[in-house]
PDB file of C-alpha atoms and ligand atoms in Angstrom:
ATOM      1  CA  UNK A  19     -38.183 110.861 -10.951  1.00 83.00           C
ATOM      2  CA  UNK A  20     -41.270 109.271  -9.485  1.00 92.00           C
ATOM      3  CA  UNK A  21     -41.248 105.416  -8.442  1.00 97.00           C
ATOM      4  CA  UNK A  22     -43.010 103.263 -10.777  1.00 98.00           C
ATOM      5  CA  UNK A  23     -44.780 100.022 -10.182  1.00 98.00           C
ATOM      6  CA  UNK A  24     -44.498  97.668 -13.463  1.00 98.00           C
ATOM      7  CA  UNK A  25     -46.054  94.256 -13.634  1.00 99.00           C
ATOM      8  CA  UNK A  26     -45.524  91.773 -16.268  1.00 99.00           C
ATOM      9  CA  UNK A  27     -48.473  89.130 -16.809  1.00 98.00           C
ATOM     10  CA  UNK A  28     -49.250  86.378 -19.648  1.00 98.00           C
ATOM     11  CA  UNK A  29     -49.224  82.639 -19.959  1.00 97.00           C
ATOM     12  CA  UNK A  30     -46.663  79.956 -19.146  1.00 97.00           C
ATOM     13  CA  UNK A  31     -43.308  80.659 -20.991  1.00 97.00           C
ATOM     14  CA  UNK A  32     -44.459  83.994 -22.499  1.00 98.00           C
ATOM     15  CA  UNK A  33     -41.113  85.504 -21.714  1.00 98.00           C
ATOM     16  CA  UNK A  34     -41.958  87.684 -18.521  1.00 98.00           C
ATOM     17  CA  UNK A  35     -38.813  86.838 -16.611  1.00 98.00           C
ATOM     18  CA  UNK A  36     -36.607  87.444 -19.606  1.00 98.00           C
ATOM     19  CA  UNK A  37     -38.313  90.887 -20.574  1.00 98.00           C
ATOM     20  CA  UNK A  38     -37.955  91.826 -16.775  1.00 98.00           C
ATOM     21  CA  UNK A  39     -34.068  91.020 -16.704  1.00 98.00           C
ATOM     22  CA  UNK A  40     -33.662  93.221 -20.074  1.00 98.00           C
ATOM     23  CA  UNK A  41     -35.787  96.048 -18.817  1.00 98.00           C
ATOM     24  CA  UNK A  42     -34.222  96.444 -15.435  1.00 98.00           C
ATOM     25  CA  UNK A  43     -30.576  96.589 -17.381  1.00 98.00           C
ATOM     26  CA  UNK A  44     -31.820  99.465 -19.437  1.00 98.00           C
ATOM     27  CA  UNK A  45     -33.259 101.349 -16.601  1.00 98.00           C
ATOM     28  CA  UNK A  46     -30.020 100.788 -14.542  1.00 98.00           C
ATOM     29  CA  UNK A  47     -27.961 102.140 -17.432  1.00 97.00           C
ATOM     30  CA  UNK A  48     -29.807 105.246 -16.859  1.00 96.00           C
ATOM     31  CA  UNK A  49     -29.409 105.102 -12.963  1.00 97.00           C
ATOM     32  CA  UNK A  50     -32.641 104.341 -12.205  1.00 97.00           C
ATOM     33  CA  UNK A  51     -32.799 101.990  -9.019  1.00 98.00           C
ATOM     34  CA  UNK A  52     -34.965  98.936  -9.842  1.00 98.00           C
ATOM     35  CA  UNK A  53     -36.125  95.906  -7.944  1.00 98.00           C
ATOM     36  CA  UNK A  54     -37.069  92.751  -9.837  1.00 98.00           C
ATOM     37  CA  UNK A  55     -39.446  90.541  -7.962  1.00 98.00           C
ATOM     38  CA  UNK A  56     -42.007  87.875  -8.697  1.00 98.00           C
ATOM     39  CA  UNK A  57     -45.174  86.391  -7.555  1.00 98.00           C
ATOM     40  CA  UNK A  58     -46.084  84.219  -5.869  1.00 98.00           C
ATOM     41  CA  UNK A  59     -42.856  85.110  -3.981  1.00 98.00           C
ATOM     42  CA  UNK A  60     -40.413  87.930  -3.573  1.00 98.00           C
ATOM     43  CA  UNK A  61     -40.297  87.494   0.259  1.00 98.00           C
ATOM     44  CA  UNK A  62     -39.137  84.614   2.579  1.00 98.00           C
ATOM     45  CA  UNK A  63     -42.761  83.956   3.724  1.00 98.00           C
ATOM     46  CA  UNK A  64     -44.032  84.272   0.163  1.00 98.00           C
ATOM     47  CA  UNK A  65     -41.468  81.944  -1.253  1.00 98.00           C
ATOM     48  CA  UNK A  66     -42.359  79.484   1.293  1.00 98.00           C
ATOM     49  CA  UNK A  67     -46.024  79.655   0.132  1.00 98.00           C
ATOM     50  CA  UNK A  68     -44.769  79.422  -3.518  1.00 98.00           C
ATOM     51  CA  UNK A  69     -43.201  76.300  -3.026  1.00 97.00           C
ATOM     52  CA  UNK A  70     -46.395  74.896  -1.506  1.00 96.00           C
ATOM     53  CA  UNK A  71     -48.686  76.026  -4.173  1.00 97.00           C
ATOM     54  CA  UNK A  72     -46.295  75.025  -7.139  1.00 96.00           C
ATOM     55  CA  UNK A  73     -45.621  71.488  -5.898  1.00 95.00           C
ATOM     56  CA  UNK A  74     -49.468  70.945  -6.513  1.00 92.00           C
ATOM     57  CA  UNK A  75     -49.687  69.519  -2.950  1.00 93.00           C
ATOM     58  CA  UNK A  76     -52.670  71.871  -1.926  1.00 92.00           C
ATOM     59  CA  UNK A  77     -54.322  71.812  -5.389  1.00 93.00           C
ATOM     60  CA  UNK A  78     -57.080  69.012  -3.833  1.00 94.00           C
ATOM     61  CA  UNK A  79     -58.231  72.022  -1.611  1.00 95.00           C
ATOM     62  CA  UNK A  80     -59.561  73.709  -4.611  1.00 94.00           C
ATOM     63  CA  UNK A  81     -59.302  76.962  -6.393  1.00 95.00           C
ATOM     64  CA  UNK A  82     -60.796  79.117  -3.742  1.00 96.00           C
ATOM     65  CA  UNK A  83     -58.237  77.676  -0.919  1.00 96.00           C
ATOM     66  CA  UNK A  84     -55.435  78.429  -3.610  1.00 96.00           C
ATOM     67  CA  UNK A  85     -56.670  82.002  -4.191  1.00 97.00           C
ATOM     68  CA  UNK A  86     -56.460  82.435  -0.499  1.00 97.00           C
ATOM     69  CA  UNK A  87     -52.942  81.098  -0.643  1.00 97.00           C
ATOM     70  CA  UNK A  88     -51.968  83.488  -3.349  1.00 98.00           C
ATOM     71  CA  UNK A  89     -53.417  86.418  -1.499  1.00 98.00           C
ATOM     72  CA  UNK A  90     -51.640  85.549   1.574  1.00 98.00           C
ATOM     73  CA  UNK A  91     -48.090  85.588  -0.161  1.00 98.00           C
ATOM     74  CA  UNK A  92     -49.292  88.751  -1.850  1.00 98.00           C
ATOM     75  CA  UNK A  93     -49.962  90.341   1.503  1.00 98.00           C
ATOM     76  CA  UNK A  94     -46.280  89.712   2.812  1.00 98.00           C
ATOM     77  CA  UNK A  95     -44.774  90.741  -0.792  1.00 98.00           C
ATOM     78  CA  UNK A  96     -46.711  93.878  -0.791  1.00 98.00           C
ATOM     79  CA  UNK A  97     -46.133  94.961   2.843  1.00 98.00           C
ATOM     80  CA  UNK A  98     -42.262  94.045   3.051  1.00 98.00           C
ATOM     81  CA  UNK A  99     -40.989  94.516  -0.321  1.00 98.00           C
ATOM     82  CA  UNK A 100     -43.182  96.384  -2.860  1.00 98.00           C
ATOM     83  CA  UNK A 101     -44.405  99.231  -0.756  1.00 98.00           C
ATOM     84  CA  UNK A 102     -41.225  99.970   0.987  1.00 98.00           C
ATOM     85  CA  UNK A 103     -39.313  99.994  -2.326  1.00 98.00           C
ATOM     86  CA  UNK A 104     -41.685 102.270  -4.070  1.00 98.00           C
ATOM     87  CA  UNK A 105     -41.581 104.624  -0.712  1.00 97.00           C
ATOM     88  CA  UNK A 106     -37.907 104.628  -1.247  1.00 97.00           C
ATOM     89  CA  UNK A 107     -38.229 105.678  -5.012  1.00 97.00           C
ATOM     90  CA  UNK A 108     -37.074 102.445  -6.583  1.00 98.00           C
ATOM     91  CA  UNK A 109     -38.956 100.961  -9.561  1.00 98.00           C
ATOM     92  CA  UNK A 110     -40.590  97.924  -8.958  1.00 98.00           C
ATOM     93  CA  UNK A 111     -40.680  95.092 -11.852  1.00 98.00           C
ATOM     94  CA  UNK A 112     -42.883  92.278 -10.748  1.00 98.00           C
ATOM     95  CA  UNK A 113     -43.331  88.906 -12.614  1.00 98.00           C
ATOM     96  CA  UNK A 114     -47.275  88.526 -12.150  1.00 98.00           C
ATOM     97  CA  UNK A 115     -49.604  90.111  -9.846  1.00 98.00           C
ATOM     98  CA  UNK A 116     -53.196  90.244  -9.139  1.00 98.00           C
ATOM     99  CA  UNK A 117     -54.232  89.817 -12.882  1.00 98.00           C
ATOM    100  CA  UNK A 118     -52.655  86.159 -12.607  1.00 98.00           C
ATOM    101  CA  UNK A 119     -55.170  85.433  -9.638  1.00 98.00           C
ATOM    102  CA  UNK A 120     -58.122  86.993 -11.686  1.00 97.00           C
ATOM    103  CA  UNK A 121     -57.232  84.756 -14.506  1.00 97.00           C
ATOM    104  CA  UNK A 122     -55.684  81.471 -12.968  1.00 96.00           C
ATOM    105  CA  UNK A 123     -58.233  81.294  -9.967  1.00 97.00           C
ATOM    106  CA  UNK A 124     -61.118  83.516 -11.348  1.00 96.00           C
ATOM    107  CA  UNK A 125     -61.791  83.398 -15.005  1.00 86.00           C
ATOM    108  CA  UNK A 126     -60.462  80.008 -15.661  1.00 81.00           C
ATOM    109  CA  UNK A 127     -60.706  78.465 -12.043  1.00 89.00           C
ATOM    110  CA  UNK A 128     -64.519  79.609 -11.099  1.00 94.00           C
ATOM    111  CA  UNK A 129     -63.708  81.781  -8.024  1.00 97.00           C
ATOM    112  CA  UNK A 130     -66.093  84.509  -8.031  1.00 97.00           C
ATOM    113  CA  UNK A 131     -65.493  88.170  -8.281  1.00 96.00           C
ATOM    114  CA  UNK A 132     -66.866  89.087  -4.945  1.00 97.00           C
ATOM    115  CA  UNK A 133     -64.188  86.864  -3.212  1.00 98.00           C
ATOM    116  CA  UNK A 134     -61.363  88.070  -5.776  1.00 97.00           C
ATOM    117  CA  UNK A 135     -62.447  91.757  -4.989  1.00 97.00           C
ATOM    118  CA  UNK A 136     -62.228  91.338  -1.298  1.00 98.00           C
ATOM    119  CA  UNK A 137     -58.774  89.420  -1.609  1.00 97.00           C
ATOM    120  CA  UNK A 138     -57.529  92.260  -3.686  1.00 97.00           C
ATOM    121  CA  UNK A 139     -58.541  95.099  -1.228  1.00 97.00           C
ATOM    122  CA  UNK A 140     -56.967  93.077   1.505  1.00 96.00           C
ATOM    123  CA  UNK A 141     -53.678  92.241  -0.359  1.00 97.00           C
ATOM    124  CA  UNK A 142     -53.019  95.029  -2.855  1.00 96.00           C
ATOM    125  CA  UNK A 143     -55.155  98.045  -1.453  1.00 94.00           C
ATOM    126  CA  UNK A 144     -53.909 100.997  -3.173  1.00 93.00           C
ATOM    127  CA  UNK A 145     -50.555  99.681  -4.009  1.00 96.00           C
ATOM    128  CA  UNK A 146     -51.562  99.187  -7.830  1.00 97.00           C
ATOM    129  CA  UNK A 147     -49.372  98.855 -10.779  1.00 98.00           C
ATOM    130  CA  UNK A 148     -48.780 102.147 -12.913  1.00 98.00           C
ATOM    131  CA  UNK A 149     -48.485  99.710 -15.952  1.00 98.00           C
ATOM    132  CA  UNK A 150     -49.090  96.044 -16.683  1.00 98.00           C
ATOM    133  CA  UNK A 151     -47.616  94.708 -19.893  1.00 98.00           C
ATOM    134  CA  UNK A 152     -49.465  91.735 -21.036  1.00 98.00           C
ATOM    135  CA  UNK A 153     -47.100  89.415 -23.046  1.00 98.00           C
ATOM    136  CA  UNK A 154     -49.376  87.593 -25.534  1.00 98.00           C
ATOM    137  CA  UNK A 155     -48.601  84.432 -27.424  1.00 98.00           C
ATOM    138  CA  UNK A 156     -50.337  81.044 -28.458  1.00 98.00           C
ATOM    139  CA  UNK A 157     -50.715  79.067 -25.341  1.00 97.00           C
ATOM    140  CA  UNK A 158     -48.945  76.132 -27.527  1.00 97.00           C
ATOM    141  CA  UNK A 159     -45.871  78.339 -28.312  1.00 98.00           C
ATOM    142  CA  UNK A 160     -45.373  79.282 -24.670  1.00 97.00           C
ATOM    143  CA  UNK A 161     -45.586  75.779 -23.467  1.00 96.00           C
ATOM    144  CA  UNK A 162     -43.091  74.376 -25.847  1.00 96.00           C
ATOM    145  CA  UNK A 163     -40.630  76.992 -24.528  1.00 97.00           C
ATOM    146  CA  UNK A 164     -41.128  75.738 -21.037  1.00 96.00           C
ATOM    147  CA  UNK A 165     -40.921  72.209 -22.289  1.00 96.00           C
ATOM    148  CA  UNK A 166     -37.230  73.001 -23.833  1.00 96.00           C
ATOM    149  CA  UNK A 167     -36.379  74.828 -20.544  1.00 95.00           C
ATOM    150  CA  UNK A 168     -37.165  71.922 -18.619  1.00 96.00           C
ATOM    151  CA  UNK A 169     -35.396  69.506 -20.849  1.00 95.00           C
ATOM    152  CA  UNK A 170     -32.395  71.631 -20.437  1.00 95.00           C
ATOM    153  CA  UNK A 171     -32.704  71.884 -16.691  1.00 95.00           C
ATOM    154  CA  UNK A 172     -34.027  68.484 -15.901  1.00 96.00           C
ATOM    155  CA  UNK A 173     -36.608  70.076 -13.560  1.00 95.00           C
ATOM    156  CA  UNK A 174     -39.905  68.901 -13.242  1.00 94.00           C
ATOM    157  CA  UNK A 175     -43.018  70.813 -14.503  1.00 94.00           C
ATOM    158  CA  UNK A 176     -45.078  72.440 -11.735  1.00 94.00           C
ATOM    159  CA  UNK A 177     -48.699  72.324 -10.879  1.00 92.00           C
ATOM    160  CA  UNK A 178     -49.894  74.568 -13.585  1.00 91.00           C
ATOM    161  CA  UNK A 179     -47.478  73.670 -16.385  1.00 91.00           C
ATOM    162  CA  UNK A 180     -49.057  70.178 -16.546  1.00 92.00           C
ATOM    163  CA  UNK A 181     -52.323  71.466 -17.309  1.00 92.00           C
ATOM    164  CA  UNK A 182     -53.839  70.983 -20.833  1.00 92.00           C
ATOM    165  CA  UNK A 183     -53.137  73.581 -23.725  1.00 95.00           C
ATOM    166  CA  UNK A 184     -56.949  74.410 -23.846  1.00 95.00           C
ATOM    167  CA  UNK A 185     -57.170  75.703 -20.623  1.00 95.00           C
ATOM    168  CA  UNK A 186     -53.957  77.793 -21.023  1.00 96.00           C
ATOM    169  CA  UNK A 187     -55.566  79.174 -24.267  1.00 96.00           C
ATOM    170  CA  UNK A 188     -58.614  80.266 -21.945  1.00 96.00           C
ATOM    171  CA  UNK A 189     -56.136  81.927 -19.614  1.00 97.00           C
ATOM    172  CA  UNK A 190     -54.701  83.759 -22.655  1.00 97.00           C
ATOM    173  CA  UNK A 191     -58.043  85.071 -23.696  1.00 96.00           C
ATOM    174  CA  UNK A 192     -58.724  86.024 -20.139  1.00 96.00           C
ATOM    175  CA  UNK A 193     -55.631  88.197 -20.004  1.00 98.00           C
ATOM    176  CA  UNK A 194     -56.655  89.996 -23.203  1.00 98.00           C
ATOM    177  CA  UNK A 195     -59.900  90.559 -21.851  1.00 97.00           C
ATOM    178  CA  UNK A 196     -58.692  92.151 -18.624  1.00 97.00           C
ATOM    179  CA  UNK A 197     -56.115  94.364 -20.782  1.00 98.00           C
ATOM    180  CA  UNK A 198     -59.372  95.330 -22.796  1.00 98.00           C
ATOM    181  CA  UNK A 199     -61.071  96.463 -19.851  1.00 97.00           C
ATOM    182  CA  UNK A 200     -58.297  98.429 -18.312  1.00 98.00           C
ATOM    183  CA  UNK A 201     -56.517 100.147 -21.305  1.00 97.00           C
ATOM    184  CA  UNK A 202     -55.208 102.931 -18.995  1.00 97.00           C
ATOM    185  CA  UNK A 203     -53.196 100.460 -17.094  1.00 98.00           C
ATOM    186  CA  UNK A 204     -52.658  97.581 -19.605  1.00 98.00           C
ATOM    187  CA  UNK A 205     -50.625  97.225 -22.718  1.00 98.00           C
ATOM    188  CA  UNK A 206     -50.660  93.785 -24.716  1.00 98.00           C
ATOM    189  CA  UNK A 207     -47.397  93.230 -26.372  1.00 98.00           C
ATOM    190  CA  UNK A 208     -46.998  90.579 -29.152  1.00 98.00           C
ATOM    191  CA  UNK A 209     -44.599  88.131 -27.499  1.00 98.00           C
ATOM    192  CA  UNK A 210     -44.424  85.424 -30.130  1.00 98.00           C
ATOM    193  CA  UNK A 211     -41.299  87.199 -31.625  1.00 98.00           C
ATOM    194  CA  UNK A 212     -37.601  87.286 -30.875  1.00 98.00           C
ATOM    195  CA  UNK A 213     -36.527  88.488 -27.469  1.00 98.00           C
ATOM    196  CA  UNK A 214     -34.948  91.489 -28.843  1.00 98.00           C
ATOM    197  CA  UNK A 215     -38.099  92.514 -30.869  1.00 98.00           C
ATOM    198  CA  UNK A 216     -40.475  92.113 -27.769  1.00 98.00           C
ATOM    199  CA  UNK A 217     -37.880  94.165 -25.704  1.00 98.00           C
ATOM    200  CA  UNK A 218     -37.841  97.200 -28.024  1.00 98.00           C
ATOM    201  CA  UNK A 219     -41.653  97.297 -27.786  1.00 98.00           C
ATOM    202  CA  UNK A 220     -41.751  96.998 -23.806  1.00 98.00           C
ATOM    203  CA  UNK A 221     -38.873  99.826 -23.821  1.00 98.00           C
ATOM    204  CA  UNK A 222     -40.850 101.938 -26.163  1.00 98.00           C
ATOM    205  CA  UNK A 223     -43.975 101.870 -23.722  1.00 98.00           C
ATOM    206  CA  UNK A 224     -41.986 102.299 -20.655  1.00 98.00           C
ATOM    207  CA  UNK A 225     -40.009 105.191 -22.170  1.00 97.00           C
ATOM    208  CA  UNK A 226     -43.075 106.873 -23.835  1.00 96.00           C
ATOM    209  CA  UNK A 227     -44.993 106.668 -20.557  1.00 96.00           C
ATOM    210  CA  UNK A 228     -42.506 107.597 -17.890  1.00 96.00           C
ATOM    211  CA  UNK A 229     -39.141 108.570 -19.098  1.00 93.00           C
ATOM    212  CA  UNK A 230     -40.318 111.068 -21.780  1.00 89.00           C
ATOM    213  CA  UNK A 231     -42.744 112.415 -19.564  1.00 69.00           C
ATOM    214  CA  UNK A 232     -40.042 113.265 -16.829  1.00 69.00           C
ATOM    215  CA  UNK A 233     -37.630 114.755 -19.200  1.00 71.00           C
TER     216      UNK A 233
HETATM  217  N1  T5A B 311     -50.407  81.758 -10.336  1.00 89.12           N
HETATM  218  C1  T5A B 311     -49.575  82.879 -10.135  1.00 89.12           C
HETATM  219  C2  T5A B 311     -51.598  81.646 -10.192  1.00 89.12           C
HETATM  220  O1  T5A B 311     -52.266  80.686 -10.473  1.00 89.12           O
HETATM  221  N2  T5A B 311     -52.171  82.682  -9.509  1.00 89.12           N
HETATM  222  C3  T5A B 311     -51.474  83.862  -9.239  1.00 89.12           C
HETATM  223  O2  T5A B 311     -52.042  84.853  -8.481  1.00 89.12           O
HETATM  224  C4  T5A B 311     -50.083  83.978  -9.566  1.00 89.12           C
HETATM  225  C5  T5A B 311     -49.351  85.256  -9.110  1.00 89.12           C
HETATM  226  C6  T5A B 311     -46.039  80.543 -11.426  1.00 89.12           C
HETATM  227  C7  T5A B 311     -47.470  79.982 -11.512  1.00 89.12           C
HETATM  228  O3  T5A B 311     -48.412  80.179 -10.561  1.00 89.12           O
HETATM  229  C8  T5A B 311     -49.530  80.496 -11.257  1.00 89.12           C
HETATM  230  C9  T5A B 311     -49.305  80.909 -12.619  1.00 89.12           C
HETATM  231  C10 T5A B 311     -48.113  80.281 -13.112  1.00 89.12           C
HETATM  232  O4  T5A B 311     -48.585  78.902 -13.465  1.00 89.12           O
HETATM  233  P1  T5A B 311     -43.772  80.380 -12.545  1.00 89.12           P
HETATM  234  O5  T5A B 311     -43.032  79.357 -12.396  1.00 89.12           O
HETATM  235  O6  T5A B 311     -43.446  81.974 -12.061  1.00 89.12           O
HETATM  236  O7  T5A B 311     -45.188  79.895 -11.954  1.00 89.12           O
HETATM  237  O8  T5A B 311     -44.538  80.522 -14.211  1.00 89.12           O
HETATM  238  P2  T5A B 311     -44.415  81.753 -14.935  1.00 89.12           P
HETATM  239  O9  T5A B 311     -44.482  82.906 -14.427  1.00 89.12           O
HETATM  240  O10 T5A B 311     -45.314  81.325 -16.149  1.00 89.12           O
HETATM  241  O11 T5A B 311     -42.727  81.560 -15.371  1.00 89.12           O
HETATM  242  P3  T5A B 311     -42.099  81.094 -16.661  1.00 89.12           P
HETATM  243  O12 T5A B 311     -40.684  80.910 -16.409  1.00 89.12           O
HETATM  244  O13 T5A B 311     -42.863  79.681 -16.999  1.00 89.12           O
HETATM  245  O14 T5A B 311     -42.614  81.960 -17.933  1.00 89.12           O
HETATM  246  P4  T5A B 311     -42.062  83.380 -18.140  1.00 89.12           P
HETATM  247  O15 T5A B 311     -41.405  84.139 -17.113  1.00 89.12           O
HETATM  248  O16 T5A B 311     -42.943  84.151 -18.875  1.00 89.12           O
HETATM  249  O17 T5A B 311     -40.947  83.100 -19.293  1.00 89.12           O
HETATM  250  P5  T5A B 311     -39.241  83.008 -19.383  1.00 89.12           P
HETATM  251  O18 T5A B 311     -38.685  84.411 -19.512  1.00 89.12           O
HETATM  252  O19 T5A B 311     -38.680  82.411 -18.240  1.00 89.12           O
HETATM  253  O20 T5A B 311     -39.102  82.151 -20.499  1.00 89.12           O
HETATM  254  C11 T5A B 311     -39.018  80.917 -20.779  1.00 89.12           C
HETATM  255  C12 T5A B 311     -38.341  80.225 -21.582  1.00 89.12           C
HETATM  256  O21 T5A B 311     -38.555  80.836 -23.022  1.00 89.12           O
HETATM  257  C13 T5A B 311     -37.481  81.555 -23.379  1.00 89.12           C
HETATM  258  C14 T5A B 311     -36.376  81.744 -22.191  1.00 89.12           C
HETATM  259  O22 T5A B 311     -35.176  81.661 -22.367  1.00 89.12           O
HETATM  260  C15 T5A B 311     -36.906  80.411 -21.562  1.00 89.12           C
HETATM  261  O23 T5A B 311     -36.090  79.534 -21.841  1.00 89.12           O
HETATM  262  N3  T5A B 311     -37.728  82.868 -24.042  1.00 89.12           N
HETATM  263  C16 T5A B 311     -37.975  82.976 -25.388  1.00 89.12           C
HETATM  264  N4  T5A B 311     -37.771  81.962 -26.562  1.00 89.12           N
HETATM  265  C17 T5A B 311     -38.055  82.334 -27.698  1.00 89.12           C
HETATM  266  N5  T5A B 311     -38.337  83.749 -27.842  1.00 89.12           N
HETATM  267  C18 T5A B 311     -38.705  84.483 -26.954  1.00 89.12           C
HETATM  268  N6  T5A B 311     -39.139  85.721 -27.267  1.00 89.12           N
HETATM  269  C19 T5A B 311     -38.402  84.168 -25.706  1.00 89.12           C
HETATM  270  N7  T5A B 311     -38.425  84.722 -24.428  1.00 89.12           N
HETATM  271  C20 T5A B 311     -38.232  83.920 -23.497  1.00 89.12           C
END
């Protein structure tokens, strides 16, 4: 069976990590080799850049500089982890990818499409997702989940989690608009439901697109 590259996108607390774990488990039950990864991050260098970005210490440099940093992390992630994994035949499930840059730094951050196109060409090249699942829910619900998780863990919110709900709602609409412009790649899933119901929808899409086709 061909390797598949599946990205999960959406707002804060949409349930991307949760759904990646569940999908990975179901694929492994079928003896499909799976790599779970995330952006920014996934390699040593990219995780170091992640710490810098999420700490907020370079926020003052502005969204263009942040877009460059996200792209630098992506170059390493694609070159050292994603592309080799796909070449080996592994499926790659990635928590956020270039759509997040389009939304956070682009549509909601003011970085222009020409710069984003160039960064995408450099960092992603032809390593494009076969499927993007956009987990959609009201920003307020996602932020509520993040707040509960932070209360439990005692962690502090990151640079993006502290931003106001209106900005997060604009990002939500930007993800929906990307999905509408790329219907062959993107599927929007209603994530404002119990985990198991969301997981069933995710599975249905993956099964229909890739597993039944291969049977
Ligand atoms: N960013 C990223 C950019 O600005 N540009 C870029 O190019 C990229 C790649 C990354 C930040 O960087 C920004 C976007 C982000 O702000 P992050 O910590 O990785 O930071 O942020 P998120 O990806 O948003 O991670 P979160 O953990 O906040 O969200 P998830 O993964 O969507 O949610 P998850 O699965 O961890 O769940 C959150 C909580 O909700 C519960 C979980 O148990 C957990 O406690 N939950 C549910 N509760 C009720 N019902 C459900 N269906 C639930 N599903 C999960």
